[in-house]
Amino acid sequence: MLHWPDRPTAETTSAGFNLPVPDDGYAWWYIDALSDDGQEGLTIIAFVGSVFSPYYRFARRRGPTDPLNHCALNVALYRNTGNRWTMTERGRRTVARSAPSLVIGPSDLSWDGNALTININEVTAPIPGRIRGRVRVIPRAVTQQAFTLNAEGNHRWWPIAPSARVEVEMAAPDLAWQGEGYFDMNAGDVPLEQGFTVWEWSRAALRDGTAILYEAARRDGTRFDLAIKFDGNGEMEHFEAPALERLQRTPWRVDRSARSEAGARVVKTLEDSPFYARSMIATTLFGEHATLMHESLSLDRFKMPVVQAMLPFRMPRRG
């Protein structure tokens, strides 16, 4: 069974990067941010046991597999001048972990008790280029509430910092900005596709906090549905989710839907793949116009052999 680490606060330098991850399991740390002027965006995901890795999935066919041999730092930059993407998988010899830090190849993450710092030095795919620079995530508050996503308790989620300031300084490409961001963690001791078929998650920055909507169809036919709001101090309250609105599918025909009190629409599709989409969606929550950072995931599509064959073009491996 998966055990949560000490959770980071201002009094500790633990960010859980040394969380025990069992064979075939996973842990990931997720950050997203939008610039104050709305012109720039990013997502960063550090994987131990990369859940979408075709190499990890193939290795598991031969027996229990060490997740430390399948780690990656996924960085996506969203810009009007063109997006950049990197997700190079690394083997365990180039991975190092401690309570406050995680090293994956030439990049690293560290928590100092006040902020998360990510030093990035990666090569983009499928067209080679560079993403090199530093991102700092400064939480307004760190929450103490984690959630079990299924009855077995082997998939869990922790919204570490629902609201944060994010500072971005990049040498490649040359850019610098600040904006509102978010930081969470997921972990499990079995592959994600064993637990779920469909997964949608979104978060919206509001005037007085952050709203998070989490909806998943479990493999056993039950559901996990959650609508929560965090204030600026990290205090959580549940709320009744508004109506679910079907949105246009992505060009890859991935289904999308969003909760809204007065209509929702897709502002921009940031990522579009055969099994996954990330979108910016205009919605209304608590009587306030807001923009959702929204994810849609089909794990049945992810398992398809044709999809697995396509993934290495965007997810190269350096063992």
mmCIF file of N, CA, C and O in Angstrom, residues 3 7 26 33 40 66 80 105 115 118 127 137 142-143 157 166 177 182 192-193 198 228 249 252 262 299 303 314:
data_model
loop_
_atom_site.group_PDB
_atom_site.id
_atom_site.type_symbol
_atom_site.label_atom_id
_atom_site.label_comp_id
_atom_site.label_asym_id
_atom_site.label_seq_id
_atom_site.Cartn_x
_atom_site.Cartn_y
_atom_site.Cartn_z
ATOM 1 N N HIS A 3 2.161 4.879 0.889
ATOM 2 C CA HIS A 3 2.148 5.738 2.066
ATOM 3 C C HIS A 3 2.577 7.144 1.666
ATOM 4 O O HIS A 3 3.558 7.331 0.947
ATOM 5 N N ARG A 7 4.383 16.086 4.488
ATOM 6 C CA ARG A 7 3.957 17.072 3.494
ATOM 7 C C ARG A 7 4.703 18.386 3.706
ATOM 8 O O ARG A 7 4.951 18.795 4.838
ATOM 9 N N TYR A 26 3.680 4.511 -9.634
ATOM 10 C CA TYR A 26 4.011 5.821 -10.189
ATOM 11 C C TYR A 26 3.870 6.900 -9.128
ATOM 12 O O TYR A 26 3.164 6.737 -8.120
ATOM 13 N N ALA A 33 0.742 27.007 -15.040
ATOM 14 C CA ALA A 33 0.715 28.448 -14.796
ATOM 15 C C ALA A 33 0.331 29.177 -16.067
ATOM 16 O O ALA A 33 0.620 28.714 -17.177
ATOM 17 N N GLU A 40 1.191 33.798 -22.171
ATOM 18 C CA GLU A 40 2.130 32.691 -22.004
ATOM 19 C C GLU A 40 1.538 31.673 -21.032
ATOM 20 O O GLU A 40 0.759 32.012 -20.135
ATOM 21 N N ASP A 66 10.706 -1.767 -12.209
ATOM 22 C CA ASP A 66 11.164 -0.687 -11.341
ATOM 23 C C ASP A 66 10.767 0.663 -11.938
ATOM 24 O O ASP A 66 11.233 1.028 -13.022
ATOM 25 N N ASN A 80 2.203 32.306 -28.229
ATOM 26 C CA ASN A 80 1.622 32.701 -29.520
ATOM 27 C C ASN A 80 2.591 32.484 -30.665
ATOM 28 O O ASN A 80 2.183 32.302 -31.819
ATOM 29 N N GLY A 105 17.941 13.148 -15.022
ATOM 30 C CA GLY A 105 18.857 13.538 -16.085
ATOM 31 C C GLY A 105 19.487 14.886 -15.796
ATOM 32 O O GLY A 105 19.977 15.135 -14.683
ATOM 33 N N ALA A 115 9.445 27.505 -1.387
ATOM 34 C CA ALA A 115 9.176 27.509 -2.823
ATOM 35 C C ALA A 115 9.736 26.248 -3.462
ATOM 36 O O ALA A 115 10.683 25.635 -2.955
ATOM 37 N N ILE A 118 12.497 24.602 -10.119
ATOM 38 C CA ILE A 118 12.713 23.616 -11.164
ATOM 39 C C ILE A 118 13.760 24.159 -12.118
ATOM 40 O O ILE A 118 13.551 25.206 -12.749
ATOM 41 N N ILE A 127 10.788 17.692 -32.976
ATOM 42 C CA ILE A 127 11.835 18.492 -33.619
ATOM 43 C C ILE A 127 12.818 18.941 -32.544
ATOM 44 O O ILE A 127 12.430 19.632 -31.600
ATOM 45 N N VAL A 137 7.988 28.134 -8.079
ATOM 46 C CA VAL A 137 6.581 28.052 -7.690
ATOM 47 C C VAL A 137 6.503 28.413 -6.213
ATOM 48 O O VAL A 137 7.068 27.718 -5.359
ATOM 49 N N VAL A 142 0.050 25.890 1.684
ATOM 50 C CA VAL A 142 0.219 24.467 1.405
ATOM 51 C C VAL A 142 -0.885 23.712 2.138
ATOM 52 O O VAL A 142 -1.060 23.876 3.350
ATOM 53 N N THR A 143 -1.637 22.900 1.406
ATOM 54 C CA THR A 143 -2.769 22.201 2.002
ATOM 55 C C THR A 143 -2.313 20.930 2.704
ATOM 56 O O THR A 143 -1.239 20.395 2.436
ATOM 57 N N TRP A 157 -4.344 11.460 -4.618
ATOM 58 C CA TRP A 157 -4.091 12.803 -5.165
ATOM 59 C C TRP A 157 -3.998 13.793 -4.015
ATOM 60 O O TRP A 157 -4.771 13.741 -3.067
ATOM 61 N N VAL A 166 4.042 32.045 -9.815
ATOM 62 C CA VAL A 166 5.043 31.317 -10.580
ATOM 63 C C VAL A 166 5.921 32.326 -11.315
ATOM 64 O O VAL A 166 5.411 33.232 -11.980
ATOM 65 N N TRP A 177 8.511 35.724 -17.425
ATOM 66 C CA TRP A 177 7.189 36.204 -17.045
ATOM 67 C C TRP A 177 6.814 35.683 -15.664
ATOM 68 O O TRP A 177 7.455 34.791 -15.120
ATOM 69 N N TYR A 182 -0.371 26.617 -10.041
ATOM 70 C CA TYR A 182 -0.979 25.530 -9.277
ATOM 71 C C TYR A 182 0.047 24.409 -9.183
ATOM 72 O O TYR A 182 0.854 24.201 -10.100
ATOM 73 N N LEU A 192 -1.934 3.386 -13.855
ATOM 74 C CA LEU A 192 -3.118 4.244 -13.852
ATOM 75 C C LEU A 192 -4.262 3.619 -14.639
ATOM 76 O O LEU A 192 -5.427 3.693 -14.219
ATOM 77 N N GLU A 193 -3.962 2.973 -15.778
ATOM 78 C CA GLU A 193 -5.012 2.418 -16.622
ATOM 79 C C GLU A 193 -5.703 1.221 -15.997
ATOM 80 O O GLU A 193 -6.779 0.817 -16.443
ATOM 81 N N VAL A 198 -11.733 6.762 -17.935
ATOM 82 C CA VAL A 198 -11.812 8.155 -18.387
ATOM 83 C C VAL A 198 -11.528 9.057 -17.197
ATOM 84 O O VAL A 198 -11.923 8.761 -16.061
ATOM 85 N N ILE A 228 -14.316 21.116 -5.249
ATOM 86 C CA ILE A 228 -13.810 21.748 -4.038
ATOM 87 C C ILE A 228 -13.258 23.130 -4.372
ATOM 88 O O ILE A 228 -12.868 23.410 -5.500
ATOM 89 N N ARG A 249 -15.339 18.026 -29.520
ATOM 90 C CA ARG A 249 -14.210 17.123 -29.423
ATOM 91 C C ARG A 249 -12.965 17.766 -30.031
ATOM 92 O O ARG A 249 -13.047 18.693 -30.838
ATOM 93 N N TRP A 252 -8.397 15.048 -32.606
ATOM 94 C CA TRP A 252 -8.192 13.606 -32.442
ATOM 95 C C TRP A 252 -9.439 12.921 -31.877
ATOM 96 O O TRP A 252 -9.380 11.734 -31.530
ATOM 97 N N ALA A 262 -23.171 29.075 -16.529
ATOM 98 C CA ALA A 262 -23.772 29.877 -17.604
ATOM 99 C C ALA A 262 -23.054 29.668 -18.927
ATOM 100 O O ALA A 262 -22.699 30.624 -19.603
ATOM 101 N N LEU A 299 -8.042 6.420 -21.064
ATOM 102 C CA LEU A 299 -7.047 5.382 -20.826
ATOM 103 C C LEU A 299 -7.296 4.142 -21.665
ATOM 104 O O LEU A 299 -6.371 3.354 -21.895
ATOM 105 N N LYS A 303 -4.229 2.555 -24.212
ATOM 106 C CA LYS A 303 -3.787 1.157 -24.281
ATOM 107 C C LYS A 303 -3.749 0.598 -25.698
ATOM 108 O O LYS A 303 -3.174 -0.469 -25.912
ATOM 109 N N ARG A 314 7.189 11.477 -29.519
ATOM 110 C CA ARG A 314 7.153 12.617 -28.617
ATOM 111 C C ARG A 314 7.763 12.289 -27.252
ATOM 112 O O ARG A 314 7.914 13.188 -26.417
#
